[in-house]
Coordinates of N, CA and C in Angstrom, one line a residue:
Chain P
K1 N 106.2 134.4 59.5 CA 106.6 135.6 60.1 C 105.9 135.8 61.4
Q2 N 106.6 136.0 62.5 CA 106.0 136.2 63.8 C 105.2 137.5 63.9
E3 N 104.0 137.4 64.4 CA 103.2 138.6 64.6 C 102.6 138.5 66.0
V4 N 102.5 139.7 66.6 CA 102.0 139.8 68.0 C 100.8 140.7 68.0
T5 N 99.7 140.3 68.6 CA 98.5 141.0 68.6 C 98.0 141.2 70.0
Q6 N 97.6 142.4 70.3 CA 97.1 142.7 71.7 C 95.6 143.1 71.6
I7 N 94.8 142.5 72.5 CA 93.4 142.8 72.6 C 93.1 143.0 74.1
P8 N 92.3 144.1 74.4 CA 91.8 145.1 73.5 C 92.8 146.2 73.2
A9 N 92.5 147.1 72.3 CA 93.4 148.2 72.0 C 93.4 149.2 73.1
A10 N 92.2 149.3 73.7 CA 92.1 150.3 74.8 C 91.1 149.8 75.8
L11 N 91.3 150.2 77.1 CA 90.4 149.7 78.1 C 90.3 150.7 79.2
S12 N 89.1 151.0 79.7 CA 88.8 151.9 80.8 C 88.1 151.2 81.9
V13 N 88.6 151.2 83.1 CA 88.1 150.5 84.2 C 88.0 151.4 85.4
P14 N 87.1 151.2 86.4 CA 87.1 151.9 87.6 C 88.2 151.4 88.6
E15 N 88.7 152.3 89.4 CA 89.7 151.9 90.4 C 89.3 150.7 91.2
G16 N 90.2 149.8 91.5 CA 89.9 148.7 92.3 C 89.6 147.4 91.6
E17 N 89.3 147.6 90.3 CA 88.9 146.4 89.5 C 90.1 145.6 89.1
N18 N 89.9 144.2 89.1 CA 90.9 143.3 88.6 C 90.8 143.3 87.1
L19 N 91.9 143.2 86.3 CA 91.7 143.2 84.9 C 92.7 142.3 84.2
V20 N 92.4 141.9 83.0 CA 93.3 141.0 82.2 C 93.6 141.6 80.8
L21 N 94.8 141.7 80.5 CA 95.2 142.2 79.2 C 95.7 140.9 78.4
N22 N 95.4 140.9 77.1 CA 95.7 139.7 76.3 C 96.7 140.0 75.2
C23 N 97.5 139.0 75.0 CA 98.6 139.0 74.0 C 98.6 137.7 73.2
S24 N 98.6 137.7 71.9 CA 98.7 136.5 71.2 C 99.9 136.6 70.2
F25 N 100.5 135.5 69.9 CA 101.6 135.5 68.9 C 101.5 134.3 68.0
T26 N 102.0 134.3 66.8 CA 101.7 133.4 65.8 C 102.7 132.2 65.7
D27 N 103.9 132.4 66.2 CA 104.9 131.3 66.2 C 105.4 131.0 67.6
S28 N 105.2 129.7 68.0 CA 105.6 129.3 69.4 C 107.1 129.2 69.6
A29 N 107.9 129.3 68.6 CA 109.4 129.2 68.7 C 109.9 130.6 69.2
I30 N 109.9 130.7 70.6 CA 110.3 132.0 71.2 C 111.3 131.7 72.3
Y31 N 112.2 132.6 72.5 CA 113.1 132.5 73.7 C 112.4 133.0 75.0
N32 N 111.6 134.1 74.8 CA 110.9 134.6 76.0 C 109.8 135.5 75.5
L33 N 108.9 135.9 76.5 CA 107.9 136.9 76.2 C 108.1 138.0 77.4
Q34 N 107.9 139.2 77.0 CA 108.2 140.3 78.0 C 107.0 141.2 77.9
W35 N 106.5 141.7 79.1 CA 105.5 142.7 79.2 C 106.2 144.0 79.6
F36 N 105.8 145.1 79.0 CA 106.3 146.4 79.2 C 105.2 147.4 79.5
R37 N 105.5 148.5 80.2 CA 104.6 149.6 80.5 C 105.3 150.8 79.8
Q38 N 104.4 151.6 79.2 CA 104.9 152.9 78.6 C 104.0 154.0 79.0
D39 N 104.5 155.0 79.7 CA 103.8 156.2 80.0 C 103.9 157.2 78.8
P40 N 102.9 158.1 78.7 CA 102.9 159.0 77.5 C 104.2 159.7 77.3
G41 N 104.8 159.7 76.2 CA 106.0 160.4 75.8 C 107.3 159.8 76.4
K42 N 107.2 158.6 77.0 CA 108.3 158.1 77.7 C 108.8 156.8 77.0
G43 N 109.9 156.2 77.5 CA 110.3 154.9 77.0 C 109.6 153.8 77.6
L44 N 110.0 152.6 77.3 CA 109.3 151.4 77.8 C 110.0 150.9 79.1
T45 N 109.2 150.5 80.1 CA 109.7 149.9 81.3 C 109.4 148.5 81.4
S46 N 110.3 147.6 81.6 CA 110.1 146.2 81.7 C 109.3 145.9 83.0
L47 N 108.2 145.1 82.8 CA 107.4 144.7 84.0 C 107.8 143.2 84.4
L48 N 107.6 142.3 83.4 CA 107.8 140.9 83.7 C 108.4 140.3 82.4
L49 N 109.2 139.3 82.6 CA 109.8 138.5 81.6 C 109.5 137.0 81.9
I50 N 108.9 136.3 80.9 CA 108.6 134.9 81.1 C 109.5 134.1 80.1
Q51 N 110.4 133.3 80.6 CA 111.2 132.5 79.7 C 110.3 131.4 79.0
S52 N 110.8 130.8 77.9 CA 110.0 129.9 77.2 C 109.7 128.6 78.0
S53 N 110.5 128.3 78.9 CA 110.3 127.1 79.8 C 109.3 127.4 80.9
Q54 N 108.9 128.6 81.1 CA 108.1 129.0 82.3 C 106.7 129.2 81.9
R55 N 105.8 129.1 82.9 CA 104.4 129.3 82.7 C 103.9 130.6 83.2
E56 N 104.5 131.2 84.2 CA 104.0 132.5 84.7 C 105.1 133.1 85.5
Q57 N 104.9 134.4 85.7 CA 105.8 135.2 86.6 C 104.9 136.2 87.3
T58 N 105.3 136.6 88.5 CA 104.6 137.5 89.4 C 105.5 138.6 89.9
S59 N 104.9 139.8 90.0 CA 105.6 140.9 90.6 C 104.6 141.8 91.2
G60 N 104.5 141.8 92.5 CA 103.5 142.6 93.2 C 102.1 142.3 92.8
R61 N 101.4 143.3 92.3 CA 100.0 143.1 91.8 C 99.9 142.6 90.4
L62 N 101.0 142.3 89.8 CA 101.0 141.8 88.4 C 101.3 140.4 88.3
N63 N 100.6 139.7 87.4 CA 100.9 138.3 87.1 C 100.8 138.1 85.7
A64 N 101.8 137.5 85.1 CA 101.8 137.2 83.6 C 101.9 135.7 83.4
S65 N 101.1 135.2 82.5 CA 101.1 133.8 82.2 C 101.5 133.6 80.7
L66 N 102.0 132.4 80.4 CA 102.4 132.1 79.1 C 102.0 130.7 78.7
D67 N 101.3 130.6 77.6 CA 100.9 129.3 77.0 C 101.5 129.3 75.6
K68 N 102.7 128.7 75.5 CA 103.4 128.7 74.2 C 102.6 127.9 73.1
S69 N 102.0 126.8 73.5 CA 101.4 125.9 72.5 C 100.2 126.6 71.8
S70 N 99.5 127.5 72.6 CA 98.4 128.2 72.0 C 98.8 129.6 71.5
G71 N 100.0 130.0 71.8 CA 100.5 131.3 71.4 C 99.8 132.4 72.1
R72 N 99.6 132.3 73.4 CA 98.9 133.3 74.2 C 99.6 133.6 75.5
S73 N 99.5 134.9 75.9 CA 99.9 135.4 77.2 C 98.9 136.3 77.7
T74 N 98.8 136.3 79.1 CA 97.9 137.3 79.7 C 98.7 138.1 80.8
L75 N 98.3 139.3 81.0 CA 98.8 140.1 82.1 C 97.6 140.4 83.0
Y76 N 97.7 139.9 84.2 CA 96.6 140.2 85.2 C 97.1 141.3 86.1
I77 N 96.3 142.3 86.3 CA 96.5 143.4 87.2 C 95.5 143.4 88.3
A78 N 95.9 143.2 89.5 CA 94.9 143.1 90.6 C 94.7 144.5 91.2
A79 N 93.5 144.7 91.7 CA 93.2 145.9 92.4 C 93.8 147.2 91.7
S80 N 93.3 147.4 90.5 CA 93.9 148.5 89.7 C 93.8 149.8 90.4
Q81 N 94.8 150.7 90.1 CA 94.9 152.0 90.6 C 95.1 153.0 89.5
P82 N 94.7 154.3 89.7 CA 94.9 155.3 88.7 C 96.3 155.4 88.2
G83 N 97.3 155.1 89.1 CA 98.7 155.1 88.6 C 99.1 154.0 87.7
D84 N 98.2 153.0 87.5 CA 98.4 152.0 86.5 C 98.1 152.4 85.1
S85 N 97.5 153.6 85.0 CA 97.1 154.1 83.6 C 98.3 154.3 82.8
A86 N 98.4 153.6 81.7 CA 99.6 153.6 80.8 C 99.2 152.7 79.6
T87 N 100.2 152.6 78.7 CA 100.0 151.6 77.6 C 100.9 150.4 78.0
Y88 N 100.3 149.2 77.8 CA 101.0 148.0 78.1 C 101.3 147.3 76.8
L89 N 102.6 146.9 76.6 CA 103.0 146.2 75.4 C 103.6 144.9 75.8
C90 N 103.2 143.9 74.9 CA 103.9 142.6 75.1 C 104.8 142.4 73.9
A91 N 105.9 141.7 74.1 CA 106.9 141.5 73.1 C 107.5 140.1 73.2
V92 N 107.7 139.4 72.0 CA 108.3 138.1 72.0 C 109.7 138.2 71.3
R93 N 110.6 137.4 71.8 CA 111.9 137.3 71.2 C 111.9 135.9 70.5
P94 N 111.8 135.9 69.1 CA 111.8 134.7 68.4 C 113.1 133.9 68.5
S95 N 113.1 132.6 68.6 CA 114.3 131.9 68.7 C 114.9 131.6 67.3
G96 N 114.2 131.8 66.3 CA 114.7 131.5 64.9 C 115.6 132.6 64.4
T97 N 115.6 133.8 65.0 CA 116.4 134.9 64.4 C 117.7 135.2 65.1
G98 N 118.2 134.2 65.9 CA 119.4 134.4 66.7 C 119.1 135.2 67.9
G99 N 117.9 135.5 68.2 CA 117.5 136.1 69.5 C 117.7 137.6 69.5
F100 N 118.1 138.2 68.3 CA 118.3 139.6 68.4 C 117.0 140.4 68.2
K101 N 116.1 139.9 67.4 CA 114.9 140.8 67.1 C 113.8 140.5 68.0
T102 N 113.3 141.5 68.6 CA 112.2 141.4 69.5 C 111.0 142.0 68.7
I103 N 109.9 141.2 68.8 CA 108.7 141.6 68.0 C 107.6 142.2 69.0
F104 N 107.2 143.4 68.8 CA 106.3 144.0 69.7 C 104.8 144.0 69.2
G105 N 103.9 143.9 70.2 CA 102.5 144.2 69.9 C 102.3 145.7 69.8
A106 N 101.1 146.1 69.4 CA 100.7 147.5 69.3 C 100.4 148.1 70.6
G107 N 100.1 147.3 71.6 CA 99.8 147.8 73.0 C 98.3 147.8 73.3
T108 N 98.1 147.8 74.6 CA 96.7 148.1 75.1 C 96.8 149.4 76.0
R109 N 96.0 150.3 75.6 CA 96.0 151.6 76.4 C 95.0 151.5 77.5
L110 N 95.5 151.5 78.8 CA 94.7 151.3 79.9 C 94.4 152.7 80.6
F111 N 93.2 152.9 81.0 CA 92.8 154.1 81.8 C 92.1 153.6 83.0
V112 N 92.6 153.9 84.2 CA 92.0 153.5 85.5 C 91.4 154.8 86.1
K113 N 90.0 154.8 86.2 CA 89.3 156.0 86.7 C 89.3 156.0 88.2
A114 N 89.6 157.1 88.8 CA 89.5 157.2 90.3 C 88.1 157.3 90.8
Chain Y
D1 N 120.6 149.3 89.0 CA 119.7 149.2 87.9 C 120.4 149.6 86.6
V2 N 119.9 148.9 85.5 CA 120.4 149.2 84.2 C 120.0 150.6 83.8
K3 N 120.9 151.4 83.2 CA 120.4 152.7 82.7 C 120.8 152.8 81.3
V4 N 119.8 153.2 80.5 CA 120.1 153.5 79.1 C 119.7 155.0 78.9
T5 N 120.7 155.7 78.5 CA 120.5 157.2 78.5 C 120.6 157.7 77.0
Q6 N 119.5 158.4 76.7 CA 119.5 159.0 75.3 C 119.8 160.5 75.6
S7 N 120.8 161.1 75.0 CA 121.3 162.4 75.4 C 120.3 163.5 75.0
S8 N 119.5 163.3 73.9 CA 118.6 164.4 73.5 C 117.2 163.9 73.7
R9 N 116.4 164.6 74.4 CA 115.0 164.2 74.5 C 114.1 164.8 73.4
Y10 N 114.4 166.1 73.1 CA 113.6 166.8 72.1 C 114.5 167.5 71.1
L11 N 114.3 167.2 69.8 CA 115.1 167.9 68.8 C 114.2 168.4 67.7
V12 N 114.5 169.6 67.1 CA 113.9 170.1 65.9 C 115.0 170.3 64.9
K13 N 114.9 169.7 63.8 CA 115.9 169.8 62.7 C 115.3 170.2 61.4
R14 N 116.1 170.7 60.5 CA 115.6 171.1 59.2 C 115.8 170.0 58.2
T15 N 115.0 169.9 57.2 CA 115.1 169.0 56.1 C 116.5 169.1 55.5
G16 N 117.2 167.9 55.4 CA 118.5 167.9 54.8 C 119.6 167.9 55.8
E17 N 119.3 168.3 57.0 CA 120.4 168.3 58.0 C 120.8 166.9 58.4
K18 N 122.1 166.8 58.8 CA 122.6 165.5 59.3 C 122.3 165.5 60.8
V19 N 121.7 164.4 61.3 CA 121.3 164.4 62.7 C 121.9 163.2 63.4
F20 N 122.4 163.4 64.6 CA 123.0 162.4 65.4 C 122.2 162.2 66.7
L21 N 121.8 160.9 66.9 CA 121.1 160.6 68.2 C 122.0 159.6 68.9
E22 N 122.3 160.0 70.2 CA 123.3 159.3 71.0 C 122.6 158.5 72.0
C23 N 123.2 157.3 72.3 CA 122.7 156.4 73.3 C 123.8 155.8 74.1
V24 N 123.7 155.8 75.4 CA 124.8 155.2 76.2 C 124.1 154.2 77.3
Q25 N 124.7 153.1 77.4 CA 124.2 152.1 78.5 C 125.4 151.8 79.4
D26 N 125.0 151.6 80.7 CA 126.0 151.5 81.7 C 126.2 150.1 82.3
M27 N 125.7 149.1 81.6 CA 125.7 147.8 82.2 C 126.5 146.8 81.4
D28 N 127.4 147.2 80.5 CA 128.3 146.4 79.8 C 127.5 145.4 78.9
H29 N 126.4 145.8 78.3 CA 125.6 145.0 77.5 C 126.2 144.8 76.1
E30 N 126.0 143.6 75.6 CA 126.6 143.3 74.3 C 125.7 143.9 73.2
N31 N 124.4 143.8 73.3 CA 123.5 144.2 72.2 C 122.9 145.5 72.5
M32 N 122.8 146.3 71.4 CA 122.1 147.6 71.4 C 121.3 147.8 70.2
F33 N 120.2 148.5 70.4 CA 119.1 148.6 69.3 C 118.7 150.0 69.2
W34 N 118.2 150.3 68.0 CA 117.5 151.6 67.7 C 116.1 151.2 67.1
Y35 N 115.1 151.7 67.7 CA 113.7 151.6 67.2 C 113.1 153.0 66.9
R36 N 112.1 153.0 66.1 CA 111.3 154.2 66.0 C 109.9 153.8 66.3
Q37 N 109.1 154.7 66.9 CA 107.7 154.4 67.3 C 106.8 155.4 66.7
D38 N 105.8 155.0 66.0 CA 104.9 155.9 65.3 C 103.5 155.4 65.6
P39 N 102.5 156.3 65.8 CA 101.2 155.9 66.1 C 100.6 155.0 65.0
G40 N 100.0 153.9 65.4 CA 99.4 153.0 64.4 C 100.4 152.0 63.8
L41 N 101.7 152.3 64.0 CA 102.7 151.4 63.4 C 103.5 150.7 64.4
G42 N 103.4 151.1 65.7 CA 104.1 150.4 66.8 C 105.6 150.7 66.7
L43 N 106.4 149.8 67.4 CA 107.8 149.9 67.4 C 108.4 149.1 66.2
R44 N 109.3 149.8 65.5 CA 110.0 149.1 64.3 C 111.5 149.2 64.5
L45 N 112.1 148.1 64.3 CA 113.6 148.1 64.5 C 114.3 148.7 63.3
I46 N 115.2 149.6 63.6 CA 116.0 150.3 62.5 C 117.3 149.6 62.3
Y47 N 118.1 149.5 63.3 CA 119.4 148.8 63.3 C 119.7 148.2 64.7
F48 N 120.5 147.2 64.7 CA 121.0 146.7 66.0 C 122.5 146.4 65.9
S49 N 123.1 146.2 67.0 CA 124.5 145.9 67.1 C 124.8 144.9 68.2
Y50 N 125.5 143.9 67.9 CA 125.8 142.8 68.8 C 127.2 142.8 69.4
D51 N 128.0 143.8 68.9 CA 129.4 143.9 69.4 C 129.9 145.3 68.9
V52 N 131.0 145.7 69.4 CA 131.7 146.9 69.0 C 132.0 146.8 67.5
K53 N 131.7 147.8 66.7 CA 131.9 147.9 65.3 C 131.0 147.0 64.5
M54 N 130.2 146.2 65.1 CA 129.3 145.3 64.4 C 127.9 145.9 64.3
K55 N 127.3 145.8 63.2 CA 125.9 146.3 63.0 C 125.1 145.4 62.1
E56 N 123.8 145.4 62.3 CA 122.9 144.7 61.4 C 121.7 145.5 61.1
K57 N 121.2 145.4 59.9 CA 120.0 146.1 59.5 C 118.8 145.5 60.2
G58 N 117.9 146.4 60.6 CA 116.6 145.9 61.1 C 115.6 145.9 60.0
D59 N 114.4 146.2 60.4 CA 113.3 146.2 59.4 C 113.1 147.4 58.5
I60 N 113.6 148.6 59.0 CA 113.5 149.8 58.3 C 114.8 150.6 58.3
P61 N 115.9 150.1 57.7 CA 117.1 150.8 57.8 C 117.3 152.0 56.8
E62 N 116.4 152.1 55.8 CA 116.6 153.1 54.8 C 116.6 154.5 55.4
G63 N 117.7 155.3 55.0 CA 117.8 156.7 55.4 C 118.5 156.8 56.7
Y64 N 118.9 155.7 57.3 CA 119.6 155.7 58.6 C 121.0 155.0 58.5
S65 N 121.9 155.4 59.4 CA 123.1 154.6 59.6 C 123.4 154.6 61.1
V66 N 124.3 153.7 61.5 CA 124.7 153.7 62.9 C 126.2 153.5 63.1
S67 N 126.6 153.8 64.3 CA 128.0 153.7 64.7 C 128.1 153.1 66.1
R68 N 129.0 152.2 66.2 CA 129.3 151.7 67.6 C 130.8 151.5 67.7
E69 N 131.4 152.5 68.2 CA 132.9 152.6 68.3 C 133.3 152.1 69.7
K70 N 132.4 152.2 70.7 CA 132.7 151.7 72.0 C 131.5 150.9 72.5
K71 N 131.7 150.0 73.4 CA 130.7 149.0 73.7 C 129.5 149.7 74.3
E72 N 129.7 150.8 75.1 CA 128.6 151.4 75.8 C 127.8 152.4 75.0
R73 N 128.3 152.7 73.8 CA 127.7 153.8 73.0 C 127.2 153.4 71.6
F74 N 126.0 153.7 71.3 CA 125.4 153.4 70.0 C 124.7 154.6 69.4
S75 N 125.2 155.0 68.3 CA 124.7 156.3 67.7 C 123.8 156.0 66.5
L76 N 122.8 156.7 66.3 CA 121.9 156.6 65.1 C 122.1 157.9 64.3
I77 N 122.3 157.8 63.0 CA 122.7 158.9 62.2 C 121.6 159.0 61.1
L78 N 121.0 160.2 60.9 CA 120.2 160.5 59.8 C 121.0 161.3 58.9
E79 N 121.4 160.7 57.8 CA 122.4 161.4 56.9 C 121.8 162.7 56.3
S80 N 120.5 162.7 55.9 CA 119.9 163.9 55.4 C 118.4 163.8 55.8
A81 N 118.1 164.5 56.9 CA 116.8 164.3 57.5 C 115.7 164.7 56.6
S82 N 114.6 163.9 56.7 CA 113.4 164.2 55.9 C 112.2 164.3 56.8
T83 N 111.1 164.9 56.4 CA 110.0 165.1 57.3 C 109.4 163.7 57.7
N84 N 109.5 162.7 56.8 CA 108.9 161.4 57.2 C 109.8 160.7 58.2
Q85 N 110.8 161.3 58.7 CA 111.6 160.7 59.8 C 111.3 161.4 61.1
T86 N 110.3 162.3 61.1 CA 109.7 162.8 62.4 C 109.1 161.7 63.1
S87 N 109.6 161.5 64.3 CA 109.2 160.3 65.1 C 109.8 160.3 66.5
M88 N 109.4 159.3 67.3 CA 110.0 159.1 68.6 C 111.0 157.9 68.4
Y89 N 112.2 158.2 68.8 CA 113.3 157.2 68.6 C 113.7 156.6 70.0
L90 N 113.7 155.3 70.0 CA 114.0 154.6 71.3 C 115.2 153.7 71.1
C91 N 116.1 153.9 72.1 CA 117.3 153.1 72.1 C 117.1 152.0 73.2
A92 N 117.7 150.8 73.0 CA 117.5 149.7 73.9 C 118.8 148.9 74.0
S93 N 119.0 148.2 75.1 CA 120.1 147.3 75.2 C 119.8 146.0 75.9
S94 N 120.5 145.0 75.7 CA 120.4 143.7 76.4 C 121.7 143.0 76.5
L95 N 121.8 142.1 77.4 CA 123.1 141.5 77.7 C 123.5 140.5 76.7
R96 N 122.7 139.4 76.4 CA 123.1 138.4 75.4 C 121.9 138.0 74.6
A97 N 122.1 137.7 73.4 CA 121.0 137.3 72.5 C 120.4 136.0 72.9
W98 N 121.2 135.0 73.3 CA 120.8 133.6 73.3 C 120.4 133.2 74.8
D99 N 120.3 134.1 75.6 CA 119.9 133.8 77.0 C 118.4 134.1 77.1
S100 N 117.6 133.1 77.4 CA 116.2 133.3 77.4 C 115.7 134.2 78.6
G101 N 116.6 134.4 79.6 CA 116.3 135.2 80.7 C 116.7 136.7 80.5
N102 N 117.0 137.0 79.3 CA 117.6 138.2 78.9 C 116.6 139.3 78.7
T103 N 116.6 140.3 79.6 CA 115.7 141.4 79.5 C 116.2 142.5 78.6
I104 N 115.3 143.1 77.9 CA 115.7 144.3 77.0 C 115.3 145.6 77.8
Y105 N 116.2 146.5 77.8 CA 116.0 147.8 78.6 C 116.0 148.9 77.6
F106 N 115.1 149.9 77.9 CA 114.9 151.0 77.0 C 115.3 152.3 77.6
G107 N 115.7 153.3 76.8 CA 115.9 154.6 77.2 C 114.6 155.4 77.2
E108 N 114.7 156.7 77.6 CA 113.5 157.5 77.7 C 112.9 158.0 76.4
G109 N 113.7 157.8 75.3 CA 113.2 158.2 74.0 C 113.7 159.6 73.6
S110 N 113.8 159.8 72.3 CA 114.2 161.1 71.7 C 113.1 161.4 70.7
W111 N 112.4 162.6 70.9 CA 111.4 163.1 70.0 C 112.1 163.9 68.9
L112 N 112.1 163.5 67.7 CA 112.7 164.3 66.6 C 111.6 164.8 65.7
T113 N 111.6 166.1 65.5 CA 110.7 166.8 64.5 C 111.6 167.3 63.4
V114 N 111.3 167.0 62.2 CA 112.0 167.5 61.0 C 111.1 168.4 60.3
V115 N 111.5 169.7 60.1 CA 110.6 170.7 59.5 C 111.2 171.1 58.1

């Protein structure tokens, strides 16, 4: 059964710091991995999607990598800002279930101090 | 941009009431999903639909049903609301299941409190 784990559960950093959020998954048979941001009381916003054949994706200050063989992904945030404070979730779409079911991690709660 | 709209953001219902949560997407997506999100339990899939009138159970379907009469609309129904169904409910949609470049999009969420 696919499981997704995110470490750390919470992180507090000063503004301007570069940081890395980690995601691991137990089964490498995936269609893709997606990183989301969730603000308190709101829905999830898609940040980056990495297809199973890709190694990384970049958007602005965000860079996500994928190592399928080791079951790991990282989300790198450069020059963090207070507006980056949110919960970040990673999710994998297993290829064995017809692609319908997306499995989510519990998230990393990030706080960027001004 | 894809838009997934959940019509009710905040609801308070009484135990035993029938509750309807509505979700509409505007991008002609084939797949639609209902999740609930609870502290410490993360997101859990309740039901999903891959076509009009088609539905499949997710991981926690008990106490819920769904309806998809039109492609753009997916409704979650609590037949007889109970206090343990107090939660944040999230609707999502995606274009195709077998496309590895397929992003899943979420609505803003519906906070349901059952008293």
